[in-house]
PDB file of C-alpha atoms and ligand atoms in Angstrom:
ATOM      1  CA  MET Y 125     113.306  78.705  89.813  1.00 43.00           C
ATOM      2  CA  THR Y 126     111.973  82.257  90.080  1.00 45.00           C
ATOM      3  CA  ASP Y 127     115.487  83.559  89.466  1.00 55.00           C
ATOM      4  CA  GLU Y 128     115.417  81.836  86.107  1.00 90.00           C
ATOM      5  CA  LEU Y 129     112.032  83.167  84.987  1.00 97.00           C
ATOM      6  CA  VAL Y 130     112.940  86.772  85.717  1.00 98.00           C
ATOM      7  CA  ARG Y 131     116.504  88.072  85.682  1.00 98.00           C
ATOM      8  CA  ILE Y 132     117.324  91.039  87.873  1.00 97.00           C
ATOM      9  CA  GLU Y 133     120.367  93.190  87.200  1.00 97.00           C
ATOM     10  CA  ARG Y 134     121.202  95.976  89.677  1.00 97.00           C
ATOM     11  CA  ASP Y 135     123.175  98.848  88.202  1.00 96.00           C
ATOM     12  CA  ASP Y 136     122.304 101.525  90.759  1.00 95.00           C
ATOM     13  CA  PRO Y 137     120.632 103.943  90.417  1.00 95.00           C
ATOM     14  CA  ILE Y 138     118.812 101.817  87.823  1.00 98.00           C
ATOM     15  CA  ALA Y 139     117.764  98.180  87.854  1.00 98.00           C
ATOM     16  CA  VAL Y 140     116.927  95.981  84.881  1.00 98.00           C
ATOM     17  CA  VAL Y 141     114.318  93.221  85.091  1.00 98.00           C
ATOM     18  CA  LEU Y 142     114.222  90.804  82.151  1.00 98.00           C
ATOM     19  CA  LEU Y 143     111.506  88.205  81.524  1.00 98.00           C
ATOM     20  CA  ASN Y 144     113.278  84.955  80.841  1.00 98.00           C
ATOM     21  CA  ARG Y 145     111.070  82.160  79.551  1.00 98.00           C
ATOM     22  CA  PRO Y 146     112.457  82.125  76.007  1.00 97.00           C
ATOM     23  CA  LYS Y 147     111.087  78.783  74.769  1.00 97.00           C
ATOM     24  CA  GLN Y 148     107.525  79.959  75.417  1.00 97.00           C
ATOM     25  CA  LEU Y 149     108.260  83.466  74.105  1.00 98.00           C
ATOM     26  CA  ASN Y 150     108.038  84.840  77.659  1.00 98.00           C
ATOM     27  CA  ALA Y 151     104.380  83.782  77.958  1.00 98.00           C
ATOM     28  CA  LEU Y 152     103.164  85.199  81.259  1.00 98.00           C
ATOM     29  CA  SER Y 153     102.440  82.130  83.373  1.00 96.00           C
ATOM     30  CA  ASP Y 154     101.499  82.529  87.045  1.00 95.00           C
ATOM     31  CA  ASP Y 155     105.111  81.718  87.977  1.00 96.00           C
ATOM     32  CA  VAL Y 156     106.484  84.410  85.688  1.00 98.00           C
ATOM     33  CA  MET Y 157     104.017  87.001  86.963  1.00 97.00           C
ATOM     34  CA  GLU Y 158     104.703  86.061  90.574  1.00 96.00           C
ATOM     35  CA  ALA Y 159     108.455  86.392  90.044  1.00 97.00           C
ATOM     36  CA  LEU Y 160     107.990  89.669  88.189  1.00 98.00           C
ATOM     37  CA  VAL Y 161     105.816  91.212  90.883  1.00 98.00           C
ATOM     38  CA  SER Y 162     108.159  90.213  93.695  1.00 97.00           C
ATOM     39  CA  ALA Y 163     111.143  91.619  91.774  1.00 98.00           C
ATOM     40  CA  LEU Y 164     109.372  94.927  91.138  1.00 98.00           C
ATOM     41  CA  VAL Y 165     108.113  95.252  94.717  1.00 98.00           C
ATOM     42  CA  GLU Y 166     111.602  94.563  96.064  1.00 98.00           C
ATOM     43  CA  LEU Y 167     113.195  97.112  93.728  1.00 98.00           C
ATOM     44  CA  ASP Y 168     110.501  99.658  94.594  1.00 97.00           C
ATOM     45  CA  ARG Y 169     111.622  99.358  98.232  1.00 97.00           C
ATOM     46  CA  ALA Y 170     115.363  99.462  97.471  1.00 96.00           C
ATOM     47  CA  GLY Y 171     116.536 102.985  98.303  1.00 92.00           C
ATOM     48  CA  ALA Y 172     119.459 103.019  95.864  1.00 95.00           C
ATOM     49  CA  VAL Y 173     117.255 102.179  92.859  1.00 97.00           C
ATOM     50  CA  ARG Y 174     115.533 105.171  91.273  1.00 94.00           C
ATOM     51  CA  CYS Y 175     114.240 103.845  87.972  1.00 97.00           C
ATOM     52  CA  ILE Y 176     113.454 100.339  86.693  1.00 98.00           C
ATOM     53  CA  VAL Y 177     113.772  98.985  83.147  1.00 98.00           C
ATOM     54  CA  LEU Y 178     111.508  96.057  82.254  1.00 98.00           C
ATOM     55  CA  GLY Y 179     112.285  94.011  79.149  1.00 98.00           C
ATOM     56  CA  GLY Y 180     112.323  90.603  77.553  1.00 98.00           C
ATOM     57  CA  SER Y 181     114.869  89.763  74.882  1.00 98.00           C
ATOM     58  CA  GLU Y 182     115.653  91.119  71.436  1.00 98.00           C
ATOM     59  CA  ARG Y 183     113.224  88.532  69.951  1.00 98.00           C
ATOM     60  CA  VAL Y 184     110.297  88.923  72.283  1.00 98.00           C
ATOM     61  CA  PHE Y 185     109.048  91.152  75.066  1.00 98.00           C
ATOM     62  CA  ALA Y 186     106.183  88.782  75.884  1.00 98.00           C
ATOM     63  CA  ALA Y 187     103.736  86.851  73.676  1.00 98.00           C
ATOM     64  CA  GLY Y 188     100.897  87.270  76.162  1.00 98.00           C
ATOM     65  CA  ALA Y 189      99.250  85.241  78.863  1.00 97.00           C
ATOM     66  CA  ASP Y 190     100.192  81.568  78.853  1.00 97.00           C
ATOM     67  CA  ILE Y 191      97.486  80.158  76.591  1.00 97.00           C
ATOM     68  CA  GLY Y 192      97.885  76.636  77.992  1.00 97.00           C
ATOM     69  CA  MET Y 193      97.264  78.013  81.466  1.00 95.00           C
ATOM     70  CA  LEU Y 194      94.412  80.228  80.288  1.00 94.00           C
ATOM     71  CA  ALA Y 195      92.699  77.233  78.709  1.00 95.00           C
ATOM     72  CA  GLN Y 196      92.542  75.659  82.198  1.00 94.00           C
ATOM     73  CA  THR Y 197      91.151  78.798  83.853  1.00 91.00           C
ATOM     74  CA  SER Y 198      87.497  78.881  84.884  1.00 90.00           C
ATOM     75  CA  PRO Y 199      85.559  82.125  84.387  1.00 86.00           C
ATOM     76  CA  VAL Y 200      85.160  82.445  88.153  1.00 84.00           C
ATOM     77  CA  GLU Y 201      88.922  82.134  88.637  1.00 84.00           C
ATOM     78  CA  ALA Y 202      89.497  84.725  85.911  1.00 84.00           C
ATOM     79  CA  ALA Y 203      87.290  87.234  87.713  1.00 81.00           C
ATOM     80  CA  THR Y 204      88.577  86.647  91.241  1.00 77.00           C
ATOM     81  CA  SER Y 205      92.018  85.066  91.249  1.00 80.00           C
ATOM     82  CA  ALA Y 206      95.341  86.333  92.555  1.00 85.00           C
ATOM     83  CA  ARG Y 207      96.199  87.073  88.931  1.00 87.00           C
ATOM     84  CA  LEU Y 208      94.231  90.320  89.058  1.00 89.00           C
ATOM     85  CA  ALA Y 209      96.002  91.351  92.262  1.00 93.00           C
ATOM     86  CA  ARG Y 210      99.363  90.937  90.531  1.00 96.00           C
ATOM     87  CA  TRP Y 211      98.449  93.407  87.791  1.00 95.00           C
ATOM     88  CA  GLU Y 212      97.274  95.850  90.438  1.00 95.00           C
ATOM     89  CA  SER Y 213     100.577  95.422  92.310  1.00 97.00           C
ATOM     90  CA  ILE Y 214     102.472  96.404  89.176  1.00 97.00           C
ATOM     91  CA  ARG Y 215     100.263  99.470  88.736  1.00 96.00           C
ATOM     92  CA  GLN Y 216     101.070 100.456  92.336  1.00 96.00           C
ATOM     93  CA  ILE Y 217     104.864 100.482  91.890  1.00 97.00           C
ATOM     94  CA  GLY Y 218     105.887 104.041  92.799  1.00 95.00           C
ATOM     95  CA  LYS Y 219     109.151 104.255  90.862  1.00 97.00           C
ATOM     96  CA  PRO Y 220     109.160 104.942  87.141  1.00 97.00           C
ATOM     97  CA  ILE Y 221     109.286 101.832  84.949  1.00 98.00           C
ATOM     98  CA  VAL Y 222     110.646 102.048  81.403  1.00 98.00           C
ATOM     99  CA  ALA Y 223     109.522  99.166  79.167  1.00 98.00           C
ATOM    100  CA  ALA Y 224     112.220  98.080  76.712  1.00 98.00           C
ATOM    101  CA  VAL Y 225     110.256  96.381  73.941  1.00 98.00           C
ATOM    102  CA  SER Y 226     111.821  94.412  71.114  1.00 98.00           C
ATOM    103  CA  GLY Y 227     110.061  91.764  69.023  1.00 98.00           C
ATOM    104  CA  TYR Y 228     106.616  90.467  69.932  1.00 98.00           C
ATOM    105  CA  CYS Y 229     104.659  92.446  72.499  1.00 98.00           C
ATOM    106  CA  LEU Y 230     101.253  90.801  72.404  1.00 98.00           C
ATOM    107  CA  GLY Y 231      98.131  90.331  74.487  1.00 98.00           C
ATOM    108  CA  GLY Y 232      99.062  90.377  78.178  1.00 98.00           C
ATOM    109  CA  GLY Y 233     102.589  91.348  77.040  1.00 98.00           C
ATOM    110  CA  CYS Y 234     101.260  94.522  75.435  1.00 98.00           C
ATOM    111  CA  GLU Y 235      99.149  95.145  78.530  1.00 98.00           C
ATOM    112  CA  LEU Y 236     102.280  94.763  80.657  1.00 98.00           C
ATOM    113  CA  ALA Y 237     104.204  97.250  78.502  1.00 98.00           C
ATOM    114  CA  MET Y 238     101.293  99.711  78.681  1.00 98.00           C
ATOM    115  CA  ILE Y 239     101.140  99.510  82.479  1.00 97.00           C
ATOM    116  CA  CYS Y 240     104.765 100.701  82.525  1.00 98.00           C
ATOM    117  CA  ASP Y 241     105.368 104.464  82.384  1.00 98.00           C
ATOM    118  CA  VAL Y 242     107.302 104.857  79.136  1.00 98.00           C
ATOM    119  CA  ILE Y 243     107.809 102.447  76.254  1.00 98.00           C
ATOM    120  CA  VAL Y 244     111.049 102.431  74.244  1.00 98.00           C
ATOM    121  CA  ALA Y 245     110.568 100.216  71.184  1.00 98.00           C
ATOM    122  CA  SER Y 246     113.118  98.670  68.882  1.00 98.00           C
ATOM    123  CA  GLU Y 247     112.488  98.738  65.122  1.00 98.00           C
ATOM    124  CA  SER Y 248     111.524  95.069  65.273  1.00 98.00           C
ATOM    125  CA  ALA Y 249     108.856  95.555  67.954  1.00 98.00           C
ATOM    126  CA  ARG Y 250     105.368  94.288  67.100  1.00 98.00           C
ATOM    127  CA  PHE Y 251     102.460  95.345  69.284  1.00 98.00           C
ATOM    128  CA  GLY Y 252      99.087  93.637  69.295  1.00 98.00           C
ATOM    129  CA  GLN Y 253      96.093  92.438  71.241  1.00 98.00           C
ATOM    130  CA  PRO Y 254      95.431  89.201  69.331  1.00 98.00           C
ATOM    131  CA  GLU Y 255      93.084  87.701  71.950  1.00 98.00           C
ATOM    132  CA  ILE Y 256      90.276  87.964  69.380  1.00 97.00           C
ATOM    133  CA  ASN Y 257      91.982  85.148  67.405  1.00 97.00           C
ATOM    134  CA  LEU Y 258      91.358  82.921  70.429  1.00 97.00           C
ATOM    135  CA  GLY Y 259      87.732  83.963  70.811  1.00 95.00           C
ATOM    136  CA  LEU Y 260      88.753  86.155  73.756  1.00 96.00           C
ATOM    137  CA  ILE Y 261      89.250  89.828  74.524  1.00 96.00           C
ATOM    138  CA  PRO Y 262      92.087  91.586  76.402  1.00 97.00           C
ATOM    139  CA  GLY Y 263      91.807  90.935  80.140  1.00 95.00           C
ATOM    140  CA  ALA Y 264      94.415  93.072  81.894  1.00 95.00           C
ATOM    141  CA  GLY Y 265      93.498  96.586  80.838  1.00 95.00           C
ATOM    142  CA  GLY Y 266      94.174  96.344  77.093  1.00 97.00           C
ATOM    143  CA  THR Y 267      90.809  97.629  75.876  1.00 97.00           C
ATOM    144  CA  GLN Y 268      91.158 100.647  78.155  1.00 95.00           C
ATOM    145  CA  ARG Y 269      94.864 101.524  78.021  1.00 96.00           C
ATOM    146  CA  LEU Y 270      95.320 100.961  74.288  1.00 97.00           C
ATOM    147  CA  THR Y 271      92.262 103.098  73.553  1.00 96.00           C
ATOM    148  CA  ARG Y 272      93.593 105.911  75.725  1.00 94.00           C
ATOM    149  CA  ALA Y 273      97.046 105.668  74.186  1.00 96.00           C
ATOM    150  CA  VAL Y 274      96.112 105.526  70.492  1.00 97.00           C
ATOM    151  CA  GLY Y 275      92.441 106.576  70.331  1.00 96.00           C
ATOM    152  CA  LYS Y 276      89.324 104.658  69.433  1.00 96.00           C
ATOM    153  CA  ALA Y 277      89.884 104.184  65.697  1.00 98.00           C
ATOM    154  CA  VAL Y 278      93.266 102.503  65.951  1.00 98.00           C
ATOM    155  CA  ALA Y 279      92.334 100.581  69.112  1.00 98.00           C
ATOM    156  CA  MET Y 280      89.249  99.135  67.430  1.00 98.00           C
ATOM    157  CA  ASP Y 281      91.257  98.285  64.314  1.00 98.00           C
ATOM    158  CA  VAL Y 282      93.894  96.447  66.367  1.00 98.00           C
ATOM    159  CA  ILE Y 283      91.639  94.781  68.964  1.00 98.00           C
ATOM    160  CA  LEU Y 284      88.894  93.671  66.553  1.00 98.00           C
ATOM    161  CA  SER Y 285      91.203  92.376  63.820  1.00 98.00           C
ATOM    162  CA  GLY Y 286      94.038  91.028  65.965  1.00 98.00           C
ATOM    163  CA  ARG Y 287      96.599  92.686  63.676  1.00 98.00           C
ATOM    164  CA  PHE Y 288      99.997  93.822  64.877  1.00 98.00           C
ATOM    165  CA  LEU Y 289     101.325  97.378  64.868  1.00 98.00           C
ATOM    166  CA  SER Y 290     104.896  97.985  63.739  1.00 98.00           C
ATOM    167  CA  ALA Y 291     107.199 100.060  65.905  1.00 98.00           C
ATOM    168  CA  ARG Y 292     106.816 103.000  63.513  1.00 98.00           C
ATOM    169  CA  GLU Y 293     103.020 102.805  63.680  1.00 98.00           C
ATOM    170  CA  ALA Y 294     103.210 102.574  67.465  1.00 98.00           C
ATOM    171  CA  LEU Y 295     105.336 105.738  67.475  1.00 98.00           C
ATOM    172  CA  ASP Y 296     103.013 107.578  65.080  1.00 98.00           C
ATOM    173  CA  PHE Y 297      99.963 106.598  67.131  1.00 98.00           C
ATOM    174  CA  GLY Y 298     101.535 107.612  70.461  1.00 97.00           C
ATOM    175  CA  LEU Y 299     101.843 104.179  72.042  1.00 98.00           C
ATOM    176  CA  VAL Y 300     105.626 104.484  72.403  1.00 98.00           C
ATOM    177  CA  SER Y 301     107.876 107.502  72.877  1.00 97.00           C
ATOM    178  CA  ARG Y 302     111.005 106.371  71.001  1.00 98.00           C
ATOM    179  CA  VAL Y 303     112.005 103.855  68.345  1.00 98.00           C
ATOM    180  CA  VAL Y 304     115.618 102.712  68.261  1.00 98.00           C
ATOM    181  CA  ALA Y 305     117.730 100.317  66.221  1.00 98.00           C
ATOM    182  CA  THR Y 306     116.989  96.714  67.125  1.00 98.00           C
ATOM    183  CA  GLU Y 307     120.425  96.092  68.587  1.00 98.00           C
ATOM    184  CA  ALA Y 308     120.016  99.155  70.864  1.00 98.00           C
ATOM    185  CA  TRP Y 309     116.709  97.876  72.311  1.00 98.00           C
ATOM    186  CA  LEU Y 310     118.020  97.618  75.865  1.00 98.00           C
ATOM    187  CA  GLU Y 311     120.783 100.247  75.858  1.00 98.00           C
ATOM    188  CA  GLU Y 312     118.480 103.110  74.877  1.00 98.00           C
ATOM    189  CA  ALA Y 313     115.954 102.174  77.577  1.00 98.00           C
ATOM    190  CA  LYS Y 314     118.787 102.073  80.118  1.00 98.00           C
ATOM    191  CA  ARG Y 315     120.020 105.467  78.945  1.00 98.00           C
ATOM    192  CA  LEU Y 316     116.553 106.953  79.439  1.00 98.00           C
ATOM    193  CA  ALA Y 317     116.289 105.253  82.844  1.00 98.00           C
ATOM    194  CA  ARG Y 318     119.640 106.758  83.893  1.00 98.00           C
ATOM    195  CA  ASP Y 319     118.421 110.229  82.867  1.00 96.00           C
ATOM    196  CA  ILE Y 320     115.207 109.748  84.834  1.00 95.00           C
ATOM    197  CA  ALA Y 321     117.201 108.418  87.806  1.00 94.00           C
ATOM    198  CA  LYS Y 322     119.055 111.742  88.084  1.00 92.00           C
ATOM    199  CA  GLN Y 323     115.814 113.455  89.108  1.00 92.00           C
ATOM    200  CA  SER Y 324     114.348 113.790  92.579  1.00 88.00           C
ATOM    201  CA  PRO Y 325     112.839 110.477  93.708  1.00 87.00           C
ATOM    202  CA  VAL Y 326     110.092 112.415  95.466  1.00 87.00           C
ATOM    203  CA  ALA Y 327     109.204 114.424  92.370  1.00 89.00           C
ATOM    204  CA  LEU Y 328     109.380 111.297  90.231  1.00 87.00           C
ATOM    205  CA  ARG Y 329     106.859 109.494  92.408  1.00 87.00           C
ATOM    206  CA  LEU Y 330     104.517 112.476  92.460  1.00 88.00           C
ATOM    207  CA  ALA Y 331     104.832 113.138  88.736  1.00 87.00           C
ATOM    208  CA  LYS Y 332     104.201 109.493  87.899  1.00 90.00           C
ATOM    209  CA  GLU Y 333     101.107 109.368  90.074  1.00 88.00           C
ATOM    210  CA  ALA Y 334      99.794 112.664  88.714  1.00 84.00           C
ATOM    211  CA  VAL Y 335     100.186 111.643  85.077  1.00 87.00           C
ATOM    212  CA  ASN Y 336      98.543 108.328  85.861  1.00 88.00           C
ATOM    213  CA  ARG Y 337      95.604 110.109  87.436  1.00 83.00           C
ATOM    214  CA  ALA Y 338      95.162 112.268  84.350  1.00 81.00           C
ATOM    215  CA  TYR Y 339      95.375 109.203  82.188  1.00 81.00           C
ATOM    216  CA  GLU Y 340      93.190 106.915  84.229  1.00 82.00           C
ATOM    217  CA  GLY Y 341      90.088 108.969  84.959  1.00 77.00           C
ATOM    218  CA  SER Y 342      87.394 106.364  84.979  1.00 79.00           C
ATOM    219  CA  LEU Y 343      89.798 103.670  83.861  1.00 76.00           C
ATOM    220  CA  ARG Y 344      89.008 101.683  86.996  1.00 79.00           C
ATOM    221  CA  LEU Y 345      85.393 101.354  85.998  1.00 79.00           C
ATOM    222  CA  GLY Y 346      86.531 100.437  82.527  1.00 77.00           C
ATOM    223  CA  VAL Y 347      88.863  97.728  83.777  1.00 81.00           C
ATOM    224  CA  GLU Y 348      86.158  96.416  86.142  1.00 83.00           C
ATOM    225  CA  TYR Y 349      83.882  96.093  83.182  1.00 79.00           C
ATOM    226  CA  GLU Y 350      86.639  94.459  81.152  1.00 85.00           C
ATOM    227  CA  ARG Y 351      87.201  91.821  83.864  1.00 85.00           C
ATOM    228  CA  GLN Y 352      83.579  90.762  83.755  1.00 84.00           C
ATOM    229  CA  ALA Y 353      83.582  90.751  79.982  1.00 79.00           C
ATOM    230  CA  PHE Y 354      86.807  88.727  79.897  1.00 90.00           C
ATOM    231  CA  ALA Y 355      85.313  86.096  82.203  1.00 89.00           C
ATOM    232  CA  ILE Y 356      82.269  85.890  79.943  1.00 87.00           C
ATOM    233  CA  ALA Y 357      84.450  85.527  76.837  1.00 86.00           C
ATOM    234  CA  LEU Y 358      86.476  82.833  78.597  1.00 91.00           C
ATOM    235  CA  SER Y 359      83.296  80.866  79.299  1.00 91.00           C
ATOM    236  CA  SER Y 360      82.369  80.717  75.596  1.00 88.00           C
ATOM    237  CA  GLU Y 361      82.730  77.618  73.448  1.00 91.00           C
ATOM    238  CA  ASP Y 362      84.523  79.779  70.912  1.00 89.00           C
ATOM    239  CA  ALA Y 363      87.278  80.537  73.429  1.00 93.00           C
ATOM    240  CA  ARG Y 364      87.727  76.823  74.210  1.00 93.00           C
ATOM    241  CA  GLU Y 365      87.930  76.205  70.473  1.00 94.00           C
ATOM    242  CA  GLY Y 366      90.327  79.128  69.882  1.00 94.00           C
ATOM    243  CA  MET Y 367      92.738  78.050  72.622  1.00 94.00           C
ATOM    244  CA  SER Y 368      92.549  74.338  71.713  1.00 96.00           C
ATOM    245  CA  ALA Y 369      93.179  75.199  68.071  1.00 96.00           C
ATOM    246  CA  PHE Y 370      96.254  77.235  69.000  1.00 95.00           C
ATOM    247  CA  LEU Y 371      97.647  74.477  71.202  1.00 95.00           C
ATOM    248  CA  GLU Y 372      96.890  71.847  68.528  1.00 96.00           C
ATOM    249  CA  LYS Y 373      98.419  74.112  65.847  1.00 96.00           C
ATOM    250  CA  ARG Y 374      95.315  74.205  63.590  1.00 97.00           C
ATOM    251  CA  PRO Y 375      92.982  76.992  62.449  1.00 95.00           C
ATOM    252  CA  PRO Y 376      90.008  77.609  64.786  1.00 92.00           C
ATOM    253  CA  GLU Y 377      86.359  77.081  63.816  1.00 91.00           C
ATOM    254  CA  PHE Y 378      84.274  79.662  65.643  1.00 86.00           C
ATOM    255  CA  ARG Y 379      80.535  79.005  65.941  1.00 84.00           C
ATOM    256  CA  GLY Y 380      79.357  82.021  67.863  1.00 75.00           C
ATOM    257  CA  ARG Y 381      78.537  80.135  71.064  1.00 83.00           C
TER     258      ARG Y 381
HETATM  259  C1  LIG R1691     101.758  79.809  75.550  1.00 76.48           C
HETATM  260  C2  LIG R1691     103.033  80.286  73.711  1.00 76.48           C
HETATM  261  C3  LIG R1691     102.448  81.571  73.607  1.00 76.48           C
HETATM  262  C4  LIG R1691     101.471  81.935  74.587  1.00 76.48           C
HETATM  263  C5  LIG R1691     103.869  81.354  72.023  1.00 76.48           C
HETATM  264  N1  LIG R1691     103.903  80.214  72.708  1.00 76.48           N
HETATM  265  N2  LIG R1691     102.992  82.202  72.548  1.00 76.48           N
HETATM  266  N3  LIG R1691     102.689  79.425  74.666  1.00 76.48           N
HETATM  267  N4  LIG R1691     101.169  81.007  75.521  1.00 76.48           N
HETATM  268  N5  LIG R1691     100.888  83.135  74.601  1.00 76.48           N
HETATM  269  C6  LIG R1691     104.746  79.035  72.460  1.00 76.48           C
HETATM  270  C7  LIG R1691     104.298  78.300  71.204  1.00 76.48           C
HETATM  271  O1  LIG R1691     103.220  77.427  71.506  1.00 76.48           O
HETATM  272  C8  LIG R1691     105.550  77.546  70.839  1.00 76.48           C
HETATM  273  O2  LIG R1691     105.697  76.431  71.701  1.00 76.48           O
HETATM  274  C9  LIG R1691     106.661  78.546  71.208  1.00 76.48           C
HETATM  275  O3  LIG R1691     106.073  79.445  72.161  1.00 76.48           O
HETATM  276  C10 LIG R1691     107.140  79.351  70.021  1.00 76.48           C
HETATM  277  O4  LIG R1691     106.006  79.944  69.395  1.00 76.48           O
HETATM  278  P1  LIG R1691     105.692  79.797  67.825  1.00 76.48           P
HETATM  279  O5  LIG R1691     104.247  80.064  67.646  1.00 76.48           O
HETATM  280  O6  LIG R1691     106.209  78.505  67.297  1.00 76.48           O
HETATM  281  O7  LIG R1691     106.585  81.000  67.246  1.00 76.48           O
HETATM  282  P2  LIG R1691     106.314  81.856  65.931  1.00 76.48           P
HETATM  283  O8  LIG R1691     105.877  80.981  64.793  1.00 76.48           O
HETATM  284  O9  LIG R1691     107.548  82.682  65.785  1.00 76.48           O
HETATM  285  O10 LIG R1691     105.074  82.809  66.276  1.00 76.48           O
HETATM  286  C11 LIG R1691     105.208  83.794  67.282  1.00 76.48           C
HETATM  287  C12 LIG R1691     103.819  84.329  67.667  1.00 76.48           C
HETATM  288  C13 LIG R1691     102.892  83.152  68.067  1.00 76.48           C
HETATM  289  C14 LIG R1691     103.203  85.113  66.505  1.00 76.48           C
HETATM  290  C15 LIG R1691     104.047  85.301  68.845  1.00 76.48           C
HETATM  291  O11 LIG R1691     103.578  82.343  69.019  1.00 76.48           O
HETATM  292  C16 LIG R1691     101.597  83.565  68.672  1.00 76.48           C
HETATM  293  O12 LIG R1691     100.678  83.972  67.955  1.00 76.48           O
HETATM  294  N6  LIG R1691     101.477  83.430  69.985  1.00 76.48           N
HETATM  295  C17 LIG R1691     100.231  83.699  70.700  1.00 76.48           C
HETATM  296  C18 LIG R1691     100.027  85.191  70.855  1.00 76.48           C
HETATM  297  C19 LIG R1691      98.703  85.456  71.558  1.00 76.48           C
HETATM  298  O13 LIG R1691      97.637  85.026  71.106  1.00 76.48           O
HETATM  299  N7  LIG R1691      98.780  86.169  72.678  1.00 76.48           N
HETATM  300  C20 LIG R1691      97.584  86.509  73.475  1.00 76.48           C
HETATM  301  C21 LIG R1691      97.376  85.451  74.532  1.00 76.48           C
HETATM  302  S1  LIG R1691      95.885  85.716  75.463  1.00 76.48           S
HETATM  303  P3  LIG R1691     106.237  75.010  71.150  1.00 76.48           P
HETATM  304  O14 LIG R1691     106.115  74.126  72.352  1.00 76.48           O
HETATM  305  O15 LIG R1691     105.379  74.633  70.008  1.00 76.48           O
HETATM  306  O16 LIG R1691     107.667  75.309  70.768  1.00 76.48           O
HETATM  307  C22 LIG R1691      96.275  86.951  76.527  1.00 76.48           C
HETATM  308  C23 LIG R1691      95.129  87.346  77.442  1.00 76.48           C
HETATM  309  C24 LIG R1691      95.626  88.294  78.507  1.00 76.48           C
HETATM  310  O17 LIG R1691      97.345  87.442  76.569  1.00 76.48           O
HETATM  311  C25 LIG R1691      94.714  88.197  79.683  1.00 76.48           C
HETATM  312  C26 LIG R1691      95.377  88.747  80.923  1.00 76.48           C
HETATM  313  C27 LIG R1691      94.624  88.372  82.170  1.00 76.48           C
END
């Protein structure tokens, strides 16, 4: 089962991990996240692997948290569950992770790409934090990491409106480091991973951690705050309405409660 949700391809010294829940656009259910974390932890321990590529498919990286699952989540669960520990486990992976993003990269999917170390985007990539359309806010670091990557103005624009950024915009704003032809979405990320894998594993670990420290600063406090705020948003009637409306395929009616 887990093998199906996440495909692992070893091509030492790199490994490729592909999210594989195509019918739900790689929505990040607990099962998918569990499989992803165990794959990454295993590859982090594997001596012959020096760099990891994380991708979805040409059509979609990931369309976010599983909204059906989120609709069943209580605010208390959202603030305390194993789900938060999984995101932290991904942050703690010592080896460099290159995100290969093609197609939709939304909500928790965008947060997943941003927790990786480098993002290679295909021309068809679309980045967004559309939680606001559901009466929610990002809940896995999006308000903090997107703001640090692109600055306040663009982050506010994207997070408050729910609009998507094109690959070119993402490049201009500094969210991604390269944009490649759609058909090269995985090959270019692998090429970069192979270049990285030639370097000293010790230096790679140290460099990754050092850049993350520069980048994070008080991010932890920010993410703590975001967790509380996410749980509050999830407890609102508007969020129930937003998620029900999505699942029932109708426009939401938000009432501010
Ligand atoms: C569950 C999802 C899903 C999601 C898509 N699907 N996204 N299911 N959770 N996040 C399902 C659809 O219900 C549909 O199922 C199938 O995948 C195909 O999707 P369509 O909508 O028919 O495709 P399309 O018209 O091409 O539109 C693509 C899309 C749209 C623009 C990406 O699917 C969309 O807006 N998805 C939701 C994006 C979103 O709001 N993400 C943020 C989630 S909240 P059926 O059964 O009908 O075929 C979040 C919070 C993070 O991420 C918190 C972390 C803790």
